Every structure is written in C-alpha cells, then in structure tokens.
PDB file of N, CA and C in Angstrom:
ATOM      1  N   MET A   1       2.159 -21.640 -25.731  1.00 91.00           N
ATOM      2  CA  MET A   1       3.411 -22.352 -25.766  1.00 91.00           C
ATOM      3  C   MET A   1       3.152 -23.818 -25.432  1.00 91.00           C
ATOM      4  N   LYS A   2       3.921 -24.696 -26.054  1.00 93.00           N
ATOM      5  CA  LYS A   2       3.776 -26.134 -25.815  1.00 93.00           C
ATOM      6  C   LYS A   2       4.908 -26.621 -24.924  1.00 93.00           C
ATOM      7  N   ASN A   3       4.602 -27.591 -24.073  1.00 93.00           N
ATOM      8  CA  ASN A   3       5.638 -28.264 -23.289  1.00 93.00           C
ATOM      9  C   ASN A   3       6.166 -29.426 -24.108  1.00 93.00           C
ATOM     10  N   VAL A   4       7.491 -29.548 -24.128  1.00 92.00           N
ATOM     11  CA  VAL A   4       8.136 -30.621 -24.880  1.00 92.00           C
ATOM     12  C   VAL A   4       9.146 -31.291 -23.955  1.00 92.00           C
ATOM     13  N   GLN A   5       9.131 -32.588 -23.945  1.00 94.00           N
ATOM     14  CA  GLN A   5      10.094 -33.318 -23.128  1.00 94.00           C
ATOM     15  C   GLN A   5      11.318 -33.615 -23.989  1.00 94.00           C
ATOM     16  N   VAL A   6      12.490 -33.227 -23.475  1.00 93.00           N
ATOM     17  CA  VAL A   6      13.737 -33.437 -24.196  1.00 93.00           C
ATOM     18  C   VAL A   6      14.743 -34.078 -23.255  1.00 93.00           C
ATOM     19  N   SER A   7      15.458 -35.068 -23.733  1.00 95.00           N
ATOM     20  CA  SER A   7      16.506 -35.693 -22.917  1.00 95.00           C
ATOM     21  C   SER A   7      17.819 -34.959 -23.153  1.00 95.00           C
ATOM     22  N   ILE A   8      18.475 -34.598 -22.053  1.00 95.00           N
ATOM     23  CA  ILE A   8      19.752 -33.885 -22.127  1.00 95.00           C
ATOM     24  C   ILE A   8      20.721 -34.581 -21.182  1.00 95.00           C
ATOM     25  N   ASP A   9      21.944 -34.793 -21.656  1.00 97.00           N
ATOM     26  CA  ASP A   9      22.923 -35.440 -20.798  1.00 97.00           C
ATOM     27  C   ASP A   9      23.250 -34.535 -19.598  1.00 97.00           C
ATOM     28  N   GLU A  10      23.714 -35.152 -18.532  1.00 97.00           N
ATOM     29  CA  GLU A  10      23.922 -34.436 -17.268  1.00 97.00           C
ATOM     30  C   GLU A  10      24.928 -33.302 -17.379  1.00 97.00           C
ATOM     31  N   GLU A  11      25.993 -33.511 -18.116  1.00 97.00           N
ATOM     32  CA  GLU A  11      27.012 -32.460 -18.247  1.00 97.00           C
ATOM     33  C   GLU A  11      26.440 -31.220 -18.940  1.00 97.00           C
ATOM     34  N   THR A  12      25.683 -31.433 -20.010  1.00 96.00           N
ATOM     35  CA  THR A  12      25.069 -30.309 -20.714  1.00 96.00           C
ATOM     36  C   THR A  12      24.078 -29.587 -19.801  1.00 96.00           C
ATOM     37  N   LEU A  13      23.311 -30.343 -19.055  1.00 96.00           N
ATOM     38  CA  LEU A  13      22.344 -29.739 -18.145  1.00 96.00           C
ATOM     39  C   LEU A  13      23.055 -28.902 -17.078  1.00 96.00           C
ATOM     40  N   ARG A  14      24.160 -29.413 -16.548  1.00 96.00           N
ATOM     41  CA  ARG A  14      24.939 -28.633 -15.570  1.00 96.00           C
ATOM     42  C   ARG A  14      25.450 -27.341 -16.198  1.00 96.00           C
ATOM     43  N   ASN A  15      25.921 -27.429 -17.430  1.00 96.00           N
ATOM     44  CA  ASN A  15      26.410 -26.230 -18.120  1.00 96.00           C
ATOM     45  C   ASN A  15      25.287 -25.222 -18.351  1.00 96.00           C
ATOM     46  N   VAL A  16      24.103 -25.716 -18.704  1.00 95.00           N
ATOM     47  CA  VAL A  16      22.949 -24.828 -18.886  1.00 95.00           C
ATOM     48  C   VAL A  16      22.619 -24.147 -17.566  1.00 95.00           C
ATOM     49  N   ASP A  17      22.578 -24.909 -16.497  1.00 95.00           N
ATOM     50  CA  ASP A  17      22.260 -24.337 -15.183  1.00 95.00           C
ATOM     51  C   ASP A  17      23.308 -23.304 -14.770  1.00 95.00           C
ATOM     52  N   ARG A  18      24.577 -23.596 -15.031  1.00 95.00           N
ATOM     53  CA  ARG A  18      25.657 -22.658 -14.703  1.00 95.00           C
ATOM     54  C   ARG A  18      25.515 -21.369 -15.507  1.00 95.00           C
ATOM     55  N   ALA A  19      25.159 -21.490 -16.770  1.00 93.00           N
ATOM     56  CA  ALA A  19      24.992 -20.316 -17.630  1.00 93.00           C
ATOM     57  C   ALA A  19      23.736 -19.539 -17.250  1.00 93.00           C
ATOM     58  N   ALA A  20      22.714 -20.234 -16.799  1.00 94.00           N
ATOM     59  CA  ALA A  20      21.440 -19.587 -16.485  1.00 94.00           C
ATOM     60  C   ALA A  20      21.517 -18.756 -15.215  1.00 94.00           C
ATOM     61  N   GLU A  21      22.240 -19.230 -14.249  1.00 94.00           N
ATOM     62  CA  GLU A  21      22.238 -18.587 -12.930  1.00 94.00           C
ATOM     63  C   GLU A  21      22.547 -17.092 -12.971  1.00 94.00           C
ATOM     64  N   PRO A  22      23.656 -16.654 -13.550  1.00 95.00           N
ATOM     65  CA  PRO A  22      23.949 -15.220 -13.521  1.00 95.00           C
ATOM     66  C   PRO A  22      23.024 -14.378 -14.413  1.00 95.00           C
ATOM     67  N   THR A  23      22.384 -15.009 -15.385  1.00 95.00           N
ATOM     68  CA  THR A  23      21.535 -14.258 -16.317  1.00 95.00           C
ATOM     69  C   THR A  23      20.098 -14.142 -15.843  1.00 95.00           C
ATOM     70  N   GLY A  24      19.712 -15.041 -14.946  1.00 95.00           N
ATOM     71  CA  GLY A  24      18.325 -15.051 -14.499  1.00 95.00           C
ATOM     72  C   GLY A  24      17.388 -15.732 -15.486  1.00 95.00           C
ATOM     73  N   LEU A  25      17.951 -16.346 -16.525  1.00 96.00           N
ATOM     74  CA  LEU A  25      17.127 -17.047 -17.510  1.00 96.00           C
ATOM     75  C   LEU A  25      16.789 -18.448 -17.009  1.00 96.00           C
ATOM     76  N   THR A  26      15.654 -18.944 -17.438  1.00 95.00           N
ATOM     77  CA  THR A  26      15.272 -20.321 -17.106  1.00 95.00           C
ATOM     78  C   THR A  26      15.947 -21.270 -18.091  1.00 95.00           C
ATOM     79  N   ARG A  27      15.959 -22.529 -17.719  1.00 94.00           N
ATOM     80  CA  ARG A  27      16.461 -23.556 -18.639  1.00 94.00           C
ATOM     81  C   ARG A  27      15.693 -23.491 -19.955  1.00 94.00           C
ATOM     82  N   SER A  28      14.392 -23.364 -19.835  1.00 94.00           N
ATOM     83  CA  SER A  28      13.545 -23.343 -21.032  1.00 94.00           C
ATOM     84  C   SER A  28      13.912 -22.187 -21.955  1.00 94.00           C
ATOM     85  N   GLU A  29      14.155 -21.008 -21.377  1.00 95.00           N
ATOM     86  CA  GLU A  29      14.493 -19.853 -22.206  1.00 95.00           C
ATOM     87  C   GLU A  29      15.846 -20.047 -22.883  1.00 95.00           C
ATOM     88  N   ILE A  30      16.784 -20.619 -22.181  1.00 95.00           N
ATOM     89  CA  ILE A  30      18.095 -20.881 -22.783  1.00 95.00           C
ATOM     90  C   ILE A  30      17.952 -21.861 -23.950  1.00 95.00           C
ATOM     91  N   VAL A  31      17.176 -22.905 -23.764  1.00 94.00           N
ATOM     92  CA  VAL A  31      16.967 -23.887 -24.834  1.00 94.00           C
ATOM     93  C   VAL A  31      16.226 -23.241 -26.004  1.00 94.00           C
ATOM     94  N   ARG A  32      15.219 -22.404 -25.730  1.00 95.00           N
ATOM     95  CA  ARG A  32      14.503 -21.711 -26.814  1.00 95.00           C
ATOM     96  C   ARG A  32      15.460 -20.829 -27.612  1.00 95.00           C
ATOM     97  N   GLN A  33      16.292 -20.057 -26.895  1.00 96.00           N
ATOM     98  CA  GLN A  33      17.243 -19.179 -27.583  1.00 96.00           C
ATOM     99  C   GLN A  33      18.234 -19.988 -28.420  1.00 96.00           C
ATOM    100  N   ALA A  34      18.720 -21.086 -27.862  1.00 96.00           N
ATOM    101  CA  ALA A  34      19.668 -21.931 -28.594  1.00 96.00           C
ATOM    102  C   ALA A  34      19.029 -22.515 -29.850  1.00 96.00           C
ATOM    103  N   LEU A  35      17.794 -22.958 -29.738  1.00 96.00           N
ATOM    104  CA  LEU A  35      17.091 -23.522 -30.903  1.00 96.00           C
ATOM    105  C   LEU A  35      16.841 -22.455 -31.966  1.00 96.00           C
ATOM    106  N   ARG A  36      16.450 -21.256 -31.539  1.00 97.00           N
ATOM    107  CA  ARG A  36      16.242 -20.174 -32.508  1.00 97.00           C
ATOM    108  C   ARG A  36      17.537 -19.871 -33.253  1.00 97.00           C
ATOM    109  N   GLN A  37      18.635 -19.780 -32.510  1.00 97.00           N
ATOM    110  CA  GLN A  37      19.926 -19.505 -33.143  1.00 97.00           C
ATOM    111  C   GLN A  37      20.320 -20.625 -34.099  1.00 97.00           C
ATOM    112  N   TRP A  38      20.101 -21.872 -33.706  1.00 96.00           N
ATOM    113  CA  TRP A  38      20.434 -23.008 -34.562  1.00 96.00           C
ATOM    114  C   TRP A  38      19.600 -22.991 -35.836  1.00 96.00           C
ATOM    115  N   LEU A  39      18.300 -22.726 -35.682  1.00 96.00           N
ATOM    116  CA  LEU A  39      17.424 -22.670 -36.857  1.00 96.00           C
ATOM    117  C   LEU A  39      17.811 -21.523 -37.790  1.00 96.00           C
ATOM    118  N   HIS A  40      18.151 -20.383 -37.218  1.00 95.00           N
ATOM    119  CA  HIS A  40      18.585 -19.245 -38.034  1.00 95.00           C
ATOM    120  C   HIS A  40      19.874 -19.590 -38.781  1.00 95.00           C
ATOM    121  N   ARG A  41      20.851 -20.152 -38.085  1.00 94.00           N
ATOM    122  CA  ARG A  41      22.126 -20.520 -38.716  1.00 94.00           C
ATOM    123  C   ARG A  41      21.898 -21.535 -39.827  1.00 94.00           C
ATOM    124  N   ARG A  42      20.986 -22.475 -39.586  1.00 95.00           N
ATOM    125  CA  ARG A  42      20.676 -23.493 -40.594  1.00 95.00           C
ATOM    126  C   ARG A  42      20.069 -22.854 -41.840  1.00 95.00           C
ATOM    127  N   ALA A  43      19.170 -21.881 -41.641  1.00 94.00           N
ATOM    128  CA  ALA A  43      18.555 -21.191 -42.772  1.00 94.00           C
ATOM    129  C   ALA A  43      19.599 -20.396 -43.549  1.00 94.00           C
ATOM    130  N   VAL A  44      20.505 -19.740 -42.843  1.00 91.00           N
ATOM    131  CA  VAL A  44      21.574 -18.979 -43.507  1.00 91.00           C
ATOM    132  C   VAL A  44      22.484 -19.921 -44.277  1.00 91.00           C
ATOM    133  N   ASP A  45      22.864 -21.027 -43.656  1.00 90.00           N
ATOM    134  CA  ASP A  45      23.729 -22.008 -44.340  1.00 90.00           C
ATOM    135  C   ASP A  45      23.058 -22.536 -45.603  1.00 90.00           C
ATOM    136  N   ARG A  46      21.772 -22.851 -45.510  1.00 92.00           N
ATOM    137  CA  ARG A  46      21.038 -23.371 -46.666  1.00 92.00           C
ATOM    138  C   ARG A  46      21.002 -22.324 -47.787  1.00 92.00           C
ATOM    139  N   PHE A  47      20.724 -21.064 -47.418  1.00 89.00           N
ATOM    140  CA  PHE A  47      20.699 -19.989 -48.410  1.00 89.00           C
ATOM    141  C   PHE A  47      22.063 -19.861 -49.082  1.00 89.00           C
ATOM    142  N   GLU A  48      23.140 -19.885 -48.289  1.00 86.00           N
ATOM    143  CA  GLU A  48      24.489 -19.759 -48.854  1.00 86.00           C
ATOM    144  C   GLU A  48      24.799 -20.911 -49.803  1.00 86.00           C
ATOM    145  N   GLN A  49      24.423 -22.129 -49.425  1.00 86.00           N
ATOM    146  CA  GLN A  49      24.669 -23.292 -50.282  1.00 86.00           C
ATOM    147  C   GLN A  49      23.902 -23.171 -51.597  1.00 86.00           C
ATOM    148  N   GLU A  50      22.651 -22.725 -51.513  1.00 87.00           N
ATOM    149  CA  GLU A  50      21.850 -22.555 -52.732  1.00 87.00           C
ATOM    150  C   GLU A  50      22.429 -21.444 -53.610  1.00 87.00           C
ATOM    151  N   TRP A  51      22.884 -20.376 -52.987  1.00 81.00           N
ATOM    152  CA  TRP A  51      23.477 -19.253 -53.712  1.00 81.00           C
ATOM    153  C   TRP A  51      24.739 -19.699 -54.443  1.00 81.00           C
ATOM    154  N   ILE A  52      25.600 -20.425 -53.734  1.00 81.00           N
ATOM    155  CA  ILE A  52      26.843 -20.917 -54.338  1.00 81.00           C
ATOM    156  C   ILE A  52      26.532 -21.861 -55.495  1.00 81.00           C
ATOM    157  N   ALA A  53      25.554 -22.742 -55.305  1.00 81.00           N
ATOM    158  CA  ALA A  53      25.175 -23.673 -56.384  1.00 81.00           C
ATOM    159  C   ALA A  53      24.666 -22.912 -57.591  1.00 81.00           C
ATOM    160  N   ALA A  54      23.863 -21.881 -57.356  1.00 79.00           N
ATOM    161  CA  ALA A  54      23.338 -21.088 -58.467  1.00 79.00           C
ATOM    162  C   ALA A  54      24.462 -20.353 -59.188  1.00 79.00           C
ATOM    163  N   LEU A  55      25.432 -19.836 -58.439  1.00 75.00           N
ATOM    164  CA  LEU A  55      26.559 -19.140 -59.067  1.00 75.00           C
ATOM    165  C   LEU A  55      27.413 -20.090 -59.895  1.00 75.00           C
ATOM    166  N   ARG A  56      27.563 -21.314 -59.415  1.00 76.00           N
ATOM    167  CA  ARG A  56      28.336 -22.300 -60.176  1.00 76.00           C
ATOM    168  C   ARG A  56      27.614 -22.657 -61.474  1.00 76.00           C
ATOM    169  N   GLU A  57      26.291 -22.711 -61.389  1.00 76.00           N
ATOM    170  CA  GLU A  57      25.489 -23.056 -62.557  1.00 76.00           C
ATOM    171  C   GLU A  57      25.498 -21.920 -63.581  1.00 76.00           C
ATOM    172  N   THR A  58      25.303 -20.698 -63.089  1.00 75.00           N
ATOM    173  CA  THR A  58      25.264 -19.524 -63.945  1.00 75.00           C
ATOM    174  C   THR A  58      26.088 -18.418 -63.293  1.00 75.00           C
ATOM    175  N   PRO A  59      27.383 -18.397 -63.550  1.00 71.00           N
ATOM    176  CA  PRO A  59      28.230 -17.384 -62.912  1.00 71.00           C
ATOM    177  C   PRO A  59      27.763 -15.969 -63.261  1.00 71.00           C
ATOM    178  N   ASP A  60      27.930 -15.076 -62.314  1.00 67.00           N
ATOM    179  CA  ASP A  60      27.564 -13.681 -62.551  1.00 67.00           C
ATOM    180  C   ASP A  60      28.437 -13.086 -63.636  1.00 67.00           C
ATOM    181  N   ASP A  61      27.859 -12.202 -64.368  1.00 65.00           N
ATOM    182  CA  ASP A  61      28.586 -11.441 -65.375  1.00 65.00           C
ATOM    183  C   ASP A  61      29.434 -10.408 -64.631  1.00 65.00           C
ATOM    184  N   PRO A  62      30.764 -10.450 -64.778  1.00 65.00           N
ATOM    185  CA  PRO A  62      31.626  -9.521 -64.050  1.00 65.00           C
ATOM    186  C   PRO A  62      31.283  -8.053 -64.300  1.00 65.00           C
ATOM    187  N   SER A  63      30.741  -7.732 -65.467  1.00 61.00           N
ATOM    188  CA  SER A  63      30.414  -6.336 -65.754  1.00 61.00           C
ATOM    189  C   SER A  63      29.297  -5.824 -64.841  1.00 61.00           C
ATOM    190  N   ARG A  64      28.407  -6.740 -64.381  1.00 60.00           N
ATOM    191  CA  ARG A  64      27.347  -6.325 -63.453  1.00 60.00           C
ATOM    192  C   ARG A  64      27.940  -5.879 -62.126  1.00 60.00           C
ATOM    193  N   ALA A  65      28.924  -6.630 -61.628  1.00 61.00           N
ATOM    194  CA  ALA A  65      29.567  -6.254 -60.369  1.00 61.00           C
ATOM    195  C   ALA A  65      30.285  -4.931 -60.527  1.00 61.00           C
ATOM    196  N   GLU A  66      30.972  -4.743 -61.644  1.00 65.00           N
ATOM    197  CA  GLU A  66      31.683  -3.486 -61.886  1.00 65.00           C
ATOM    198  C   GLU A  66      30.706  -2.317 -61.964  1.00 65.00           C
ATOM    199  N   ALA A  67      29.574  -2.524 -62.598  1.00 64.00           N
ATOM    200  CA  ALA A  67      28.571  -1.463 -62.713  1.00 64.00           C
ATOM    201  C   ALA A  67      28.020  -1.106 -61.340  1.00 64.00           C
ATOM    202  N   TRP A  68      27.769  -2.111 -60.526  1.00 60.00           N
ATOM    203  CA  TRP A  68      27.260  -1.858 -59.182  1.00 60.00           C
ATOM    204  C   TRP A  68      28.292  -1.115 -58.348  1.00 60.00           C
ATOM    205  N   LEU A  69      29.530  -1.572 -58.413  1.00 63.00           N
ATOM    206  CA  LEU A  69      30.583  -0.938 -57.616  1.00 63.00           C
ATOM    207  C   LEU A  69      30.789   0.519 -58.020  1.00 63.00           C
ATOM    208  N   SER A  70      30.618   0.812 -59.299  1.00 68.00           N
ATOM    209  CA  SER A  70      30.830   2.183 -59.751  1.00 68.00           C
ATOM    210  C   SER A  70      29.717   3.117 -59.261  1.00 68.00           C
ATOM    211  N   THR A  71      28.555   2.558 -58.901  1.00 66.00           N
ATOM    212  CA  THR A  71      27.465   3.398 -58.388  1.00 66.00           C
ATOM    213  C   THR A  71      27.548   3.605 -56.880  1.00 66.00           C
ATOM    214  N   GLU A  72      28.321   2.785 -56.201  1.00 61.00           N
ATOM    215  CA  GLU A  72      28.439   2.885 -54.752  1.00 61.00           C
ATOM    216  C   GLU A  72      29.359   4.036 -54.361  1.00 61.00           C
ATOM    217  N   THR A  73      29.047   4.656 -53.257  1.00 63.00           N
ATOM    218  CA  THR A  73      29.900   5.698 -52.710  1.00 63.00           C
ATOM    219  C   THR A  73      30.635   5.109 -51.526  1.00 63.00           C
ATOM    220  N   TRP A  74      31.939   5.028 -51.651  1.00 62.00           N
ATOM    221  CA  TRP A  74      32.770   4.479 -50.598  1.00 62.00           C
ATOM    222  C   TRP A  74      33.484   5.612 -49.876  1.00 62.00           C
ATOM    223  N   SER A  75      33.418   5.569 -48.559  1.00 62.00           N
ATOM    224  CA  SER A  75      34.109   6.630 -47.814  1.00 62.00           C
ATOM    225  C   SER A  75      35.609   6.333 -47.828  1.00 62.00           C
ATOM    226  N   ARG A  76      36.374   7.381 -47.901  1.00 58.00           N
ATOM    227  CA  ARG A  76      37.836   7.226 -47.881  1.00 58.00           C
ATOM    228  C   ARG A  76      38.356   7.857 -46.612  1.00 58.00           C
ATOM    229  N   ARG A  77      39.217   7.145 -45.940  1.00 56.00           N
ATOM    230  CA  ARG A  77      39.798   7.660 -44.686  1.00 56.00           C
ATOM    231  C   ARG A  77      41.271   7.806 -44.828  1.00 56.00           C
TER     232      ARG A  77
END
C-alpha cells in the first residue's frame, strides 16, 4: 500500500472522525472505501452514457425485446 497526502477541509475531517468512531474504521479505510465507491459509480455512469449513446445511434429492434421477454419466466403473485 502507498501513503498519499491529501488535503481535507476541517469540517469534512470532523465528519469522517465522527463516522469512524462507532465503526472502528480508520480515516484511511473510510477514504479508501469512499474512493472505491466513487470509482465504481463513475464506471457505471460511463457505461450507462455509452450504452445510451449507442442506443441513440442504433436503436434496438423492438422484436428482439419481445422475443427475449417471451422466453423469460415471470412469477405471478
């Protein structure tokens, strides 16, 4: 693992410390988890944007969706 120096405003640092105390997590672990979540969300957002752009360029054939739906088994309650 690498050490990285990051500047954080005092209010955010207080909030991190407040959140860390009951969980037993370190500041570093909270920041690592937050960064992982941010990176994951960014990757999902990018995928969604690319997917939407591709659909706009070449819309799906509605018959494909109908064919897929007809093969699915949906539970009825």
